[in-house]
Each structure stands twice: as C-alpha cells, then as structure tokens.
C-alpha cells in the first residue's frame, strides 16, 4: 500500500472532527526544496484523506519568531541582525515588509503551482495575537513537569528554576540574548545578557525587564512550542525529517509534553529521509540549493510531486544533471495509470496531479532536443515535429510546456552529448563537402527516407541499414550526420535529431 493510504487511515481512525496536517518552515534564508519536503508530503496526506471522504486541512506555519542564528550566503549585510527574531529583520532587497515576507511570499506562491495551498500562519502572529496564551500559561505553571520531560532527553539537564519562555528584549529587540529569571503570574522577569549563536556572538544590552506573556513578545523553546501548537491547532498529522524522530529527537519530547501536559494524542508522524542536491547536503549557507520556483523552470511540478511521494524511508538525491530519468519514471507511472493497471505507482501518479491527469507520452530527452531545434518554440511546429517523430495521442499543452522546461534544463544542466547548436545551411554544406563520397551518398539516401512520419527506433534501423548497404561502418555514418548538422562528432540520438528537423533544411544541408 502507498504510505499515504496507511497514514490517511491512521489519521481518520483518530476520529478528529477534521484531519489537520501541520507543516512549518523556519525562514532563515531562501526556502528550498528541502524545506518544501514536509509541505509537499503534507499535501499528499491531505489528498489521501480527502479521497477517503473525510475532511482534511493543510496548515503551514512560518517559524518566524525564531532567532536569526546564521547569515545566509550573499546576505552578509544582515550580520548585525544576528539574535533578532527573523520577523523583525528588514527585507535585504527592500521589496517586502520584512525579511520573512521576502522569502515566504515567493515560496508559497511557487508552491501553488505544485497544487499546495495551505492555510498560512505566522508563528510570530500566533504569539502576538494571544492565540497561544492558554498554552503558555499552562506550560509556565507546570514547568517543573516540563523540565523533567525535557531533561529525559538532554545531556546537560536544565536547572530547576528554568522558565520555558524566552522574552524579546524590549530595549534592544533581540531574542537570543535574553534569559528569563523569575515568574509572577503572567509577568516574566528577564535579563538581556548576550549569547552565542551559530553565526557568532550576540551581545546583550544589559537591560533588566518584564515580559507580559499576554503581549506574546517572545517565544517558547522549540520542543515546548511544537507541542503547544499541536494542541492549539488540534493537529492530527505532522510530516518531518528524520532528525526530529531520532533517539532523543524533538518529536519524542513534544509527544510526551502534549500527552502529559495537554492530554491530547501526539500527531501521526510522517517521517522522511533527507533529500540531497547533486550528492551534497542542501545548504543555503553553502549556496547548494534549488527552490520550488527553480524546479518549475526545469521540469513539471507533477514530476517533483511524484518523486517526493516515493517511499519516505530512503535518502534521495536530486541530481540536476539527471532530470530526464526522473521524468522517465514519472512517465512510466503515467503509462500505467492510463493502461488502468491500478498499481501503487498509478495511485502515486494520480496523487501527484495538480489538475486533471493528461497524457503526454513524449520523453523528456526528446523534448530537450526539440527545444534546441525549434528555439522560437512555436507551438504548432512543436506538435507537428512530435507527430512526425511518431508521437501521437498526447496533450498538446503539456508537450509545449515540457519542451519549454526541458529547453531550460538542457541549456543550464544538460550533458555535453545532448547540447548542441544547429548549423546553418551554409555551415552544414561546408562540413558536408569534407565528407567522403560514400558518406555523402548515405546522407542523401537518408534525407529521402525522411518523407514519412516514423518513430526514432524505426529510423535508427534505417540509418544502420543504409550504412551497411553502402559498406560504411555505422559509427562513421553517425559521425557524418553530427558533423554536418551540429558541427560536433557526437550528439543526441541521431534518429531522433533528424526526425525533429525541418525536412527541407536536411535536404538543403545534404546537397
Ligand atoms: Zn523583498
Ligand atoms: Zn537587550
């Protein structure tokens, strides 16, 4: 069974009024595909629950009350904001209200193209509007129990006078630098004494103040906050990376807190292995990132959804030089779906859809070749050339879209073998004149074979047979085709290339 089916069954069996799937992203730089892992999988659970006839809602929380702990690559000017809540940092480019909006807005906008439209919350707003007040009160009042739960999972235990509230310093505005010292009802005394964060030293201003939790100017520590949010949103299910689920990971602490302090079941966990990018850890500080918007430039959203919906317990790599195999795998599932085989793959395919499933059945690599042959990307030419290459029964809109993205991909990440520039007729004739008489004869024969639509496999055989019939070694004929048409000794599959070209152009080149 697909993992979303079992998860959906487990969610529904809890009997909540509706299934609430919570996701969240800490906004500390450009949100990338690694950050989108939980929200894209959360949407898969939402669809699976909805398919079973039960109401479901996807929630996304911007973790924007977190402190700014390290400076992303290329944003060195923001170093002075280390230690501030990210929500209170200015937009580095000045085009949005603040740092968070600058990154969250385009992130959420691009996720719409993947069919992901969650109910959006700001962690900071949840605090400042008082929505978590009840939870904060409970947590502070029962802090002795909280401390003992947290200490079960800590190497260095918290002191008995520790307070689960980190105030924002009312004087300097930082959150990393403060420490709560005493509680009196809703009022938490604190001192702004400074701290060390990942990106460096955060100086305290020395202020001693009082934070009224009713104002929500601060935050609970992560594990306590997570449990409080589960309670507040009545969360049924939460997808997260496996670090949260490791021994001593935050899921286990937050699970104990929600069960023992709030008396609710912990959400059904959806635990996934990490994604890597080009074999390396995805990292905004190292600049090894691809954003959802970046993906939409090089492949269809459904291909990524399908990839993300694969078994979750395996580490997977997005190798940008190997997008075609990812698309091929999706295409196979598509073929299965339309042959109504009813397999797990076809369910995964169906769940990956943003709109109605539409058959394409034209390989990504072929589209990458076509994009280089028809650079102006005239829709009708694209359709006509695909037909001529033996592809029929496809959705034209999807084909045009795939040619567009495959073209972007091949220009940016395509391997040498697949990348080319078409020779002009003059350039081609110059190369043609250097060929042997037998090679010239073979090419002329081939151009005559190009008068009827056929598949690349069929035409591939024709190239072989033509070479053999003229006592020419096939590799020599392939080389002659490439040098004449694209000025290189190697290139994409010769048969596919020839079929995508304008017939008159080929005849003129081989004159
Ligand atoms: Zn902006
Ligand atoms: Zn301060």
Short mmCIF file of C-alpha atoms and ligand atoms in Angstrom, two decimals:
data_model
loop_
_atom_site.label_atom_id
_atom_site.label_comp_id
_atom_site.label_asym_id
_atom_site.label_seq_id
_atom_site.Cartn_x
_atom_site.Cartn_y
_atom_site.Cartn_z
CA UNK A 1 0.00 0.00 0.00
CA UNK A 2 1.19 3.56 -0.67
CA UNK A 3 2.38 5.27 2.53
CA UNK A 4 -0.24 7.99 2.18
CA UNK A 5 -3.02 5.39 2.27
CA UNK A 6 -1.87 3.93 5.59
CA UNK A 7 -1.24 7.40 7.02
CA UNK A 8 -4.68 8.59 5.94
CA UNK A 9 -6.32 5.54 7.52
CA UNK A 10 -4.48 6.15 10.77
CA UNK A 11 -5.46 9.84 10.76
CA UNK A 12 -9.13 9.15 10.08
CA UNK A 13 -9.30 6.43 12.74
CA UNK A 14 -8.48 9.02 15.42
CA UNK A 15 -11.95 10.45 14.99
CA UNK A 16 -10.97 14.15 14.99
CA UNK A 17 -13.65 16.42 13.52
CA UNK A 18 -11.33 17.03 10.62
CA UNK A 19 -7.82 15.84 9.90
CA UNK A 20 -5.39 18.72 10.41
CA UNK A 21 -1.96 18.26 8.86
CA UNK A 22 0.59 20.73 10.17
CA UNK A 23 3.78 21.74 8.39
CA UNK A 24 6.19 24.58 9.00
CA UNK A 25 9.32 26.21 7.69
CA UNK A 26 11.91 28.14 9.54
CA UNK A 27 12.65 31.20 7.46
CA UNK A 28 16.38 31.75 7.76
CA UNK A 29 17.19 32.31 4.09
CA UNK A 30 15.81 31.23 0.73
CA UNK A 31 13.37 28.36 1.40
CA UNK A 32 14.46 25.48 -0.83
CA UNK A 33 13.13 22.10 -1.90
CA UNK A 34 14.48 20.53 1.29
CA UNK A 35 12.30 22.96 3.26
CA UNK A 36 9.36 22.12 1.00
CA UNK A 37 9.63 18.38 1.76
CA UNK A 38 7.11 18.43 4.59
CA UNK A 39 4.56 20.69 2.94
CA UNK A 40 4.58 18.73 -0.34
CA UNK A 41 4.18 15.43 1.54
CA UNK A 42 1.59 17.02 3.83
CA UNK A 43 -0.46 17.87 0.76
CA UNK A 44 -0.20 14.22 -0.31
CA UNK A 45 -1.69 13.15 3.03
CA UNK A 46 -4.41 15.78 2.68
CA UNK A 47 -5.39 14.43 -0.72
CA UNK A 48 -5.29 10.84 0.52
CA UNK A 49 -7.58 11.71 3.46
CA UNK A 50 -9.93 13.65 1.22
CA UNK A 51 -10.10 10.73 -1.21
CA UNK A 52 -11.41 8.62 1.65
CA UNK A 53 -14.27 11.10 2.05
CA UNK A 54 -13.05 12.73 5.28
CA UNK A 55 -12.45 16.49 5.69
CA UNK A 56 -8.80 17.48 5.82
CA UNK A 57 -6.86 20.72 6.13
CA UNK A 58 -3.22 21.51 5.47
CA UNK A 59 -1.68 24.12 7.75
CA UNK A 60 1.65 25.87 7.23
CA UNK A 61 3.33 27.93 9.90
CA UNK A 62 6.21 30.28 9.16
CA UNK A 63 8.60 29.75 12.07
CA UNK A 64 9.33 33.45 12.03
CA UNK A 65 9.67 34.01 15.75
CA UNK A 66 12.91 32.02 15.69
CA UNK A 67 16.10 33.99 16.20
CA UNK A 68 18.29 34.80 13.22
CA UNK A 69 21.15 32.41 14.00
CA UNK A 70 23.37 32.49 10.93
CA UNK A 71 23.77 34.70 7.91
CA UNK A 72 22.90 33.08 4.54
CA UNK A 73 25.43 33.26 1.75
CA UNK A 74 25.26 36.58 -0.08
CA UNK A 75 23.42 38.42 2.72
CA UNK A 76 26.45 39.45 4.77
CA UNK A 77 24.98 42.93 5.27
CA UNK A 78 22.46 41.36 7.68
CA UNK A 79 25.13 40.23 10.14
CA UNK A 80 24.14 42.97 12.59
CA UNK A 81 20.72 41.31 12.95
CA UNK A 82 22.04 38.06 14.47
CA UNK A 83 19.97 37.27 17.54
CA UNK A 84 16.82 39.16 16.44
CA UNK A 85 13.53 37.35 15.71
CA UNK A 86 13.61 36.81 11.92
CA UNK A 87 10.22 38.55 11.62
CA UNK A 88 11.83 41.77 12.85
CA UNK A 89 14.66 41.84 10.29
CA UNK A 90 14.31 44.16 7.28
CA UNK A 91 13.95 42.83 3.73
CA UNK A 92 17.52 42.64 2.32
CA UNK A 93 16.22 43.93 -1.05
CA UNK A 94 13.66 46.34 0.35
CA UNK A 95 10.76 44.99 -1.74
CA UNK A 96 8.66 43.49 1.07
CA UNK A 97 7.68 44.49 4.61
CA UNK A 98 10.39 42.35 6.19
CA UNK A 99 12.88 39.51 5.78
CA UNK A 100 10.25 36.79 6.29
CA UNK A 101 7.78 38.16 3.75
CA UNK A 102 10.60 38.50 1.23
CA UNK A 103 11.27 34.75 1.34
CA UNK A 104 7.92 33.27 2.40
CA UNK A 105 5.77 35.05 -0.21
CA UNK A 106 7.55 33.72 -3.34
CA UNK A 107 7.93 30.32 -1.67
CA UNK A 108 4.19 29.98 -1.06
CA UNK A 109 3.40 31.46 -4.45
CA UNK A 110 5.53 28.89 -6.27
CA UNK A 111 4.08 26.05 -4.19
CA UNK A 112 0.64 26.86 -5.65
CA UNK A 113 1.94 25.51 -8.96
CA UNK A 114 2.55 22.19 -7.18
CA UNK A 115 -1.08 22.23 -6.04
CA UNK A 116 -0.07 23.11 -2.47
CA UNK A 117 -2.36 25.75 -0.97
CA UNK A 118 -2.15 25.51 2.82
CA UNK A 119 -3.79 27.71 5.41
CA UNK A 120 -0.91 30.05 6.24
CA UNK A 121 0.05 31.25 9.70
CA UNK A 122 2.90 33.31 11.09
CA UNK A 123 4.41 31.88 14.28
CA UNK A 124 5.02 35.43 15.49
CA UNK A 125 1.43 36.49 14.84
CA UNK A 126 0.13 33.45 16.72
CA UNK A 127 2.07 34.67 19.75
CA UNK A 128 1.41 38.39 19.41
CA UNK A 129 -2.34 37.95 18.85
CA UNK A 130 -2.57 35.93 22.04
CA UNK A 131 -3.70 32.70 20.37
CA UNK A 132 -1.18 30.63 22.34
CA UNK A 133 -1.76 32.42 25.65
CA UNK A 134 -3.54 29.49 27.31
CA UNK A 135 -0.76 27.12 26.30
CA UNK A 136 1.97 29.49 27.54
CA UNK A 137 0.19 29.83 30.88
CA UNK A 138 -0.11 26.06 31.30
CA UNK A 139 3.49 25.49 30.30
CA UNK A 140 4.82 28.09 32.74
CA UNK A 141 2.61 26.88 35.55
CA UNK A 142 3.62 23.25 35.06
CA UNK A 143 7.23 24.00 34.27
CA UNK A 144 8.55 21.51 36.85
CA UNK A 145 6.98 18.67 34.82
CA UNK A 146 8.15 20.22 31.55
CA UNK A 147 11.71 20.42 32.89
CA UNK A 148 11.68 16.78 33.90
CA UNK A 149 10.36 15.72 30.46
CA UNK A 150 12.95 17.84 28.66
CA UNK A 151 15.72 16.54 30.90
CA UNK A 152 14.91 12.95 29.93
CA UNK A 153 16.24 13.86 26.50
CA UNK A 154 19.10 16.17 27.44
CA UNK A 155 22.77 15.55 28.14
CA UNK A 156 23.08 18.69 30.25
CA UNK A 157 19.97 18.94 32.43
CA UNK A 158 18.03 22.18 32.81
CA UNK A 159 18.11 23.84 36.23
CA UNK A 160 15.02 23.64 38.43
CA UNK A 161 14.49 27.43 38.10
CA UNK A 162 14.46 27.35 34.27
CA UNK A 163 11.44 29.09 32.70
CA UNK A 164 10.00 27.96 29.34
CA UNK A 165 9.62 31.49 27.94
CA UNK A 166 12.24 33.43 26.02
CA UNK A 167 11.30 37.13 26.00
CA UNK A 168 12.22 39.58 23.28
CA UNK A 169 14.28 42.32 24.95
CA UNK A 170 12.06 45.40 24.97
CA UNK A 171 15.12 47.63 24.78
CA UNK A 172 17.30 46.14 22.02
CA UNK A 173 14.74 43.85 20.31
CA UNK A 174 16.89 40.73 20.38
CA UNK A 175 15.58 37.34 21.45
CA UNK A 176 18.78 35.25 21.55
CA UNK A 177 20.33 37.41 24.25
CA UNK A 178 17.67 37.18 26.97
CA UNK A 179 17.20 34.80 29.89
CA UNK A 180 14.03 34.59 31.99
CA UNK A 181 14.83 34.86 35.68
CA UNK A 182 11.51 34.86 37.57
CA UNK A 183 7.75 34.47 37.09
CA UNK A 184 4.91 36.35 38.77
CA UNK A 185 1.54 35.43 37.25
CA UNK A 186 1.68 36.44 33.56
CA UNK A 187 4.83 38.51 34.10
CA UNK A 188 8.24 37.06 33.36
CA UNK A 189 11.34 38.96 34.50
CA UNK A 190 14.38 38.69 32.31
CA UNK A 191 17.88 39.94 31.79
CA UNK A 192 19.45 40.71 28.39
CA UNK A 193 22.86 39.18 28.92
CA UNK A 194 24.06 38.02 25.50
CA UNK A 195 24.57 34.59 23.95
CA UNK A 196 26.49 32.64 21.37
CA UNK A 197 24.61 31.56 18.19
CA UNK A 198 25.78 29.56 15.17
CA UNK A 199 26.76 32.67 13.21
CA UNK A 200 28.64 34.38 16.06
CA UNK A 201 28.37 36.32 19.32
CA UNK A 202 25.13 38.15 20.17
CA UNK A 203 25.82 40.91 22.67
CA UNK A 204 23.25 41.63 25.36
CA UNK A 205 22.29 45.22 26.17
CA UNK A 206 22.22 44.56 29.92
CA UNK A 207 18.57 45.56 30.22
CA UNK A 208 16.53 44.00 33.01
CA UNK A 209 12.86 43.98 32.14
CA UNK A 210 9.49 42.29 32.46
CA UNK A 211 7.77 40.40 29.63
CA UNK A 212 3.99 40.09 29.96
CA UNK A 213 3.08 36.82 28.20
CA UNK A 214 -0.28 38.41 27.21
CA UNK A 215 1.71 40.58 24.77
CA UNK A 216 3.29 37.49 23.20
CA UNK A 217 6.60 39.30 22.76
CA UNK A 218 8.77 36.21 22.95
CA UNK A 219 8.55 32.51 22.35
CA UNK A 220 8.55 29.12 23.97
CA UNK A 221 11.52 26.85 23.35
CA UNK A 222 11.08 24.74 20.22
CA UNK A 223 10.01 21.39 21.74
CA UNK A 224 7.52 23.07 24.04
CA UNK A 225 6.26 25.33 21.28
CA UNK A 226 5.73 22.38 18.93
CA UNK A 227 3.55 20.57 21.48
CA UNK A 228 1.65 23.79 22.24
CA UNK A 229 0.96 24.34 18.57
CA UNK A 230 -0.28 20.78 18.16
CA UNK A 231 -2.68 21.49 20.99
CA UNK A 232 -3.76 24.85 19.60
CA UNK A 233 -4.38 23.67 16.01
CA UNK A 234 -5.65 20.22 17.09
CA UNK A 235 -3.07 18.68 14.81
CA UNK A 236 -3.74 15.12 13.59
CA UNK A 237 -0.66 14.58 11.47
CA UNK A 238 2.75 16.14 11.04
CA UNK A 239 5.40 15.27 8.44
CA UNK A 240 9.02 15.94 9.42
CA UNK A 241 12.61 14.97 8.66
CA UNK A 242 14.10 12.01 10.47
CA UNK A 243 16.37 14.12 12.72
CA UNK A 244 13.28 15.07 14.75
CA UNK A 245 12.50 11.36 15.14
CA UNK A 246 15.96 10.13 16.06
CA UNK A 247 16.63 8.90 19.61
CA UNK A 248 16.26 12.00 21.78
CA UNK A 249 14.79 13.93 18.83
CA UNK A 250 12.25 16.67 19.36
CA UNK A 251 9.23 14.59 18.27
CA UNK A 252 9.59 12.30 21.30
CA UNK A 253 9.86 15.20 23.74
CA UNK A 254 6.96 17.10 22.22
CA UNK A 255 4.91 13.89 22.18
CA UNK A 256 5.42 13.49 25.93
CA UNK A 257 4.54 17.13 26.52
CA UNK A 258 1.29 17.04 24.56
CA UNK A 259 0.26 13.76 26.15
CA UNK A 260 1.21 14.54 29.75
CA UNK A 261 0.60 18.28 29.91
CA UNK A 262 -2.20 18.89 27.41
CA UNK A 263 -3.83 15.45 27.49
CA UNK A 264 -4.00 15.04 23.71
CA UNK A 265 -2.54 12.38 21.45
CA UNK A 266 0.58 13.35 19.54
CA UNK A 267 0.06 13.76 15.79
CA UNK A 268 0.55 10.81 13.46
CA UNK A 269 4.16 11.26 12.38
CA UNK A 270 5.17 11.10 8.72
CA UNK A 271 8.93 10.67 8.92
CA UNK A 272 11.07 11.13 5.85
CA UNK A 273 14.73 10.79 4.97
CA UNK A 274 16.59 13.83 3.76
CA UNK A 275 16.98 14.99 0.22
CA UNK A 276 20.39 15.81 -1.12
CA UNK A 277 21.15 18.01 -4.11
CA UNK A 278 23.80 16.89 -6.60
CA UNK A 279 25.02 14.39 -4.00
CA UNK A 280 25.63 17.06 -1.35
CA UNK A 281 23.70 18.31 1.64
CA UNK A 282 21.22 21.04 0.67
CA UNK A 283 22.57 24.17 2.30
CA UNK A 284 21.71 27.84 1.89
CA UNK A 285 24.92 28.89 3.63
CA UNK A 286 26.92 26.96 1.00
CA UNK A 287 24.63 28.02 -1.82
CA UNK A 288 23.75 24.39 -2.71
CA UNK A 289 20.02 24.99 -3.12
CA UNK A 290 17.18 24.70 -5.56
CA UNK A 291 13.92 26.45 -4.80
CA UNK A 292 10.45 25.27 -5.84
CA UNK A 293 10.43 28.14 -8.37
CA UNK A 294 13.79 26.94 -9.70
CA UNK A 295 12.34 23.48 -10.19
CA UNK A 296 9.42 24.87 -12.22
CA UNK A 297 11.92 26.29 -14.68
CA UNK A 298 13.37 22.86 -15.50
CA UNK A 299 10.59 20.31 -15.02
CA UNK A 300 6.88 19.95 -14.42
CA UNK A 301 5.59 20.21 -10.84
CA UNK A 302 3.97 16.78 -11.09
CA UNK A 303 7.37 15.16 -11.69
CA UNK A 304 8.64 16.56 -8.38
CA UNK A 305 5.43 15.62 -6.55
CA UNK A 306 5.81 12.07 -7.84
CA UNK A 307 9.44 11.98 -6.69
CA UNK A 308 8.53 13.37 -3.25
CA UNK A 309 5.72 10.84 -2.85
CA UNK A 310 8.06 7.88 -3.24
CA UNK A 311 8.84 5.69 -0.22
CA UNK A 312 9.92 8.06 2.52
CA UNK A 313 12.49 5.92 4.33
CA UNK A 314 15.16 6.20 1.69
CA UNK A 315 17.59 9.09 1.24
CA UNK A 316 17.13 10.51 -2.23
CA UNK A 317 19.23 12.78 -4.37
CA UNK A 318 18.08 15.38 -6.86
CA UNK A 319 20.88 15.39 -9.40
CA UNK A 320 20.22 18.36 -11.64
CA UNK A 321 22.20 16.79 -14.47
CA UNK A 322 19.86 13.78 -14.31
CA UNK A 323 16.38 15.23 -14.58
CA UNK A 324 15.45 13.02 -17.60
CA UNK A 325 15.47 9.74 -15.58
CA UNK A 326 13.19 11.38 -13.00
CA UNK A 327 10.80 12.42 -15.75
CA UNK A 328 11.02 8.94 -17.34
CA UNK A 329 9.99 7.33 -14.06
CA UNK A 330 7.01 9.65 -13.86
CA UNK A 331 6.13 8.85 -17.48
CA UNK A 332 6.17 5.12 -16.73
CA UNK A 333 3.68 5.64 -13.91
CA UNK A 334 1.60 7.76 -16.27
CA UNK A 335 1.55 4.95 -18.83
CA UNK A 336 0.47 2.51 -16.11
CA UNK A 337 -2.26 4.87 -14.95
CA UNK A 338 -3.68 5.24 -18.45
CA UNK A 339 -3.50 1.50 -19.03
CA UNK A 340 -5.62 1.33 -15.82
CA UNK A 341 -3.32 -1.23 -14.26
CA UNK A 342 -4.35 0.05 -10.81
CA UNK A 343 -0.90 -0.31 -9.23
CA UNK A 344 0.65 1.60 -6.31
CA UNK A 345 2.56 3.63 -8.90
CA UNK A 346 -0.63 4.70 -10.62
CA UNK A 347 -2.12 5.85 -7.30
CA UNK A 348 1.11 7.78 -6.64
CA UNK A 349 0.78 9.25 -10.13
CA UNK A 350 -2.81 10.26 -9.50
CA UNK A 351 -1.94 11.91 -6.19
CA UNK A 352 0.89 13.83 -7.89
CA UNK A 353 -1.51 15.60 -10.24
CA UNK A 354 -2.10 19.31 -9.94
CA UNK A 355 -5.09 19.30 -12.31
CA UNK A 356 -6.77 16.51 -14.22
CA UNK A 357 -4.31 13.84 -15.41
CA UNK A 358 -3.36 14.47 -19.02
CA UNK A 359 -1.35 12.02 -21.05
CA UNK A 360 1.89 13.20 -22.60
CA UNK A 361 3.82 10.12 -23.66
CA UNK A 362 6.69 12.13 -25.17
CA UNK A 363 10.06 11.58 -23.44
CA UNK A 364 11.80 14.47 -21.69
CA UNK A 365 15.06 13.93 -23.58
CA UNK A 366 13.25 14.16 -26.91
CA UNK A 367 11.74 17.44 -25.72
CA UNK A 368 15.22 18.71 -24.80
CA UNK A 369 16.35 18.01 -28.39
CA UNK A 370 13.22 19.58 -29.84
CA UNK A 371 13.76 22.72 -27.73
CA UNK A 372 17.16 23.24 -29.34
CA UNK A 373 15.85 22.62 -32.85
CA UNK A 374 12.85 24.93 -32.51
CA UNK A 375 14.34 27.70 -30.38
CA UNK A 376 11.47 30.08 -31.03
CA UNK A 377 9.24 27.32 -29.60
CA UNK A 378 6.34 27.82 -31.98
CA UNK A 379 3.55 25.64 -30.54
CA UNK A 380 2.26 24.28 -33.84
CA UNK A 381 5.79 23.41 -35.02
CA UNK A 382 6.44 21.55 -31.77
CA UNK A 383 3.28 19.50 -32.20
CA UNK A 384 3.98 18.84 -35.88
CA UNK A 385 7.56 17.65 -35.22
CA UNK A 386 6.43 15.39 -32.37
CA UNK A 387 3.83 13.85 -34.67
CA UNK A 388 6.43 13.36 -37.37
CA UNK A 389 8.62 11.56 -34.83
CA UNK A 390 5.92 9.00 -34.27
CA UNK A 391 4.36 10.53 -31.16
CA UNK A 392 0.63 10.93 -31.23
CA UNK A 393 -2.20 10.85 -28.72
CA UNK A 394 -0.64 13.46 -26.44
CA UNK A 395 -1.91 16.57 -24.72
CA UNK A 396 -0.51 19.44 -26.79
CA UNK A 397 -0.41 21.90 -23.91
CA UNK A 398 1.66 19.51 -21.80
CA UNK A 399 4.01 18.89 -24.71
CA UNK A 400 4.63 22.60 -25.25
CA UNK A 401 5.26 23.05 -21.52
CA UNK A 402 7.67 20.14 -21.37
CA UNK A 403 9.62 21.44 -24.38
CA UNK A 404 9.91 24.79 -22.63
CA UNK A 405 11.24 23.36 -19.35
CA UNK A 406 13.44 20.72 -20.99
CA UNK A 407 14.97 23.51 -23.08
CA UNK A 408 15.81 25.49 -19.93
CA UNK A 409 17.22 22.38 -18.36
CA UNK A 410 19.44 21.36 -21.28
CA UNK A 411 20.89 24.85 -21.59
CA UNK A 412 21.66 25.04 -17.85
CA UNK A 413 22.44 21.49 -16.79
CA UNK A 414 22.38 19.31 -19.92
CA UNK A 415 25.30 16.97 -20.59
CA UNK A 416 27.68 17.83 -23.43
CA UNK A 417 26.28 14.94 -25.52
CA UNK A 418 22.77 16.40 -25.51
CA UNK A 419 23.64 20.06 -26.01
CA UNK A 420 24.11 21.49 -29.49
CA UNK A 421 23.59 24.41 -31.83
CA UNK A 422 22.15 23.66 -35.23
CA UNK A 423 24.39 24.56 -38.17
CA UNK A 424 23.05 26.97 -40.75
CA UNK A 425 22.60 25.53 -44.26
CA UNK A 426 25.86 27.22 -45.33
CA UNK A 427 27.73 25.88 -42.31
CA UNK A 428 26.31 22.41 -42.86
CA UNK A 429 27.24 22.39 -46.56
CA UNK A 430 30.79 23.34 -45.69
CA UNK A 431 31.03 20.30 -43.39
CA UNK A 432 29.22 18.15 -45.93
CA UNK A 433 31.78 18.97 -48.62
CA UNK A 434 34.52 17.46 -46.44
CA UNK A 435 32.82 14.03 -46.32
CA UNK A 436 33.73 11.02 -48.48
CA UNK A 437 31.57 10.20 -51.49
CA UNK A 438 30.09 7.17 -49.72
CA UNK A 439 29.18 9.24 -46.68
CA UNK A 440 27.56 11.88 -48.91
CA UNK A 441 25.60 9.19 -50.74
CA UNK A 442 24.37 7.72 -47.44
CA UNK A 443 23.22 11.10 -46.12
CA UNK A 444 21.31 11.84 -49.35
CA UNK A 445 19.62 8.45 -49.12
CA UNK A 446 18.69 9.15 -45.52
CA UNK A 447 17.17 12.52 -46.36
CA UNK A 448 14.89 10.76 -48.84
CA UNK A 449 13.77 8.37 -46.07
CA UNK A 450 12.62 11.37 -44.10
CA UNK A 451 9.47 11.87 -46.16
CA UNK A 452 7.14 9.97 -43.86
CA UNK A 453 6.43 10.03 -40.11
CA UNK A 454 8.12 7.24 -38.16
CA UNK A 455 9.48 6.52 -34.72
CA UNK A 456 13.08 7.17 -33.77
CA UNK A 457 13.62 3.40 -33.36
CA UNK A 458 12.43 2.75 -36.89
CA UNK A 459 14.62 5.46 -38.30
CA UNK A 460 17.57 4.29 -36.21
CA UNK A 461 17.36 0.95 -38.02
CA UNK A 462 17.19 2.77 -41.34
CA UNK A 463 20.45 4.57 -40.52
CA UNK A 464 22.13 1.26 -39.72
CA UNK A 465 20.80 -0.44 -42.84
CA UNK A 466 21.84 2.48 -45.02
CA UNK A 467 25.39 2.31 -43.67
CA UNK A 468 25.61 -1.45 -44.15
CA UNK A 469 24.14 -1.38 -47.65
CA UNK A 470 26.92 1.05 -48.61
CA UNK A 471 29.74 -0.83 -46.84
CA UNK A 472 30.15 2.00 -44.38
CA UNK A 473 30.70 1.39 -40.69
CA UNK A 474 27.59 2.74 -38.84
CA UNK A 475 29.65 4.86 -36.36
CA UNK A 476 31.16 6.64 -39.35
CA UNK A 477 27.75 7.48 -40.71
CA UNK A 478 26.61 8.76 -37.30
CA UNK A 479 29.70 10.95 -37.14
CA UNK A 480 28.91 12.31 -40.62
CA UNK A 481 25.36 13.18 -39.51
CA UNK A 482 26.56 15.03 -36.42
CA UNK A 483 29.41 16.98 -38.01
CA UNK A 484 27.18 18.14 -40.85
CA UNK A 485 24.15 19.12 -38.78
CA UNK A 486 25.60 20.30 -35.47
CA UNK A 487 29.35 20.60 -36.06
CA UNK A 488 30.26 18.05 -33.37
CA UNK A 489 31.32 14.40 -33.57
CA UNK A 490 28.74 13.30 -31.03
CA UNK A 491 25.26 14.42 -30.11
CA UNK A 492 21.79 13.32 -29.11
CA UNK A 493 20.39 10.16 -30.74
CA UNK A 494 20.84 10.78 -34.46
CA UNK A 495 17.49 9.32 -35.50
CA UNK A 496 15.58 11.47 -33.01
CA UNK A 497 17.56 14.53 -34.04
CA UNK A 498 16.91 14.04 -37.77
CA UNK A 499 13.20 13.48 -37.22
CA UNK A 500 12.83 16.73 -35.26
CA UNK A 501 14.41 18.78 -38.06
CA UNK A 502 12.67 20.53 -40.88
CA UNK A 503 12.84 18.13 -43.88
CA UNK A 504 13.75 20.86 -46.35
CA UNK A 505 16.53 22.02 -44.06
CA UNK A 506 18.00 18.49 -44.01
CA UNK A 507 17.77 18.14 -47.80
CA UNK A 508 19.44 21.52 -48.30
CA UNK A 509 22.24 20.62 -45.86
CA UNK A 510 22.93 17.35 -47.67
CA UNK A 511 23.04 18.87 -51.14
ZN1 LIG B 1 11.51 41.62 -0.84
ZN1 LIG B 2 18.58 43.85 25.10
#
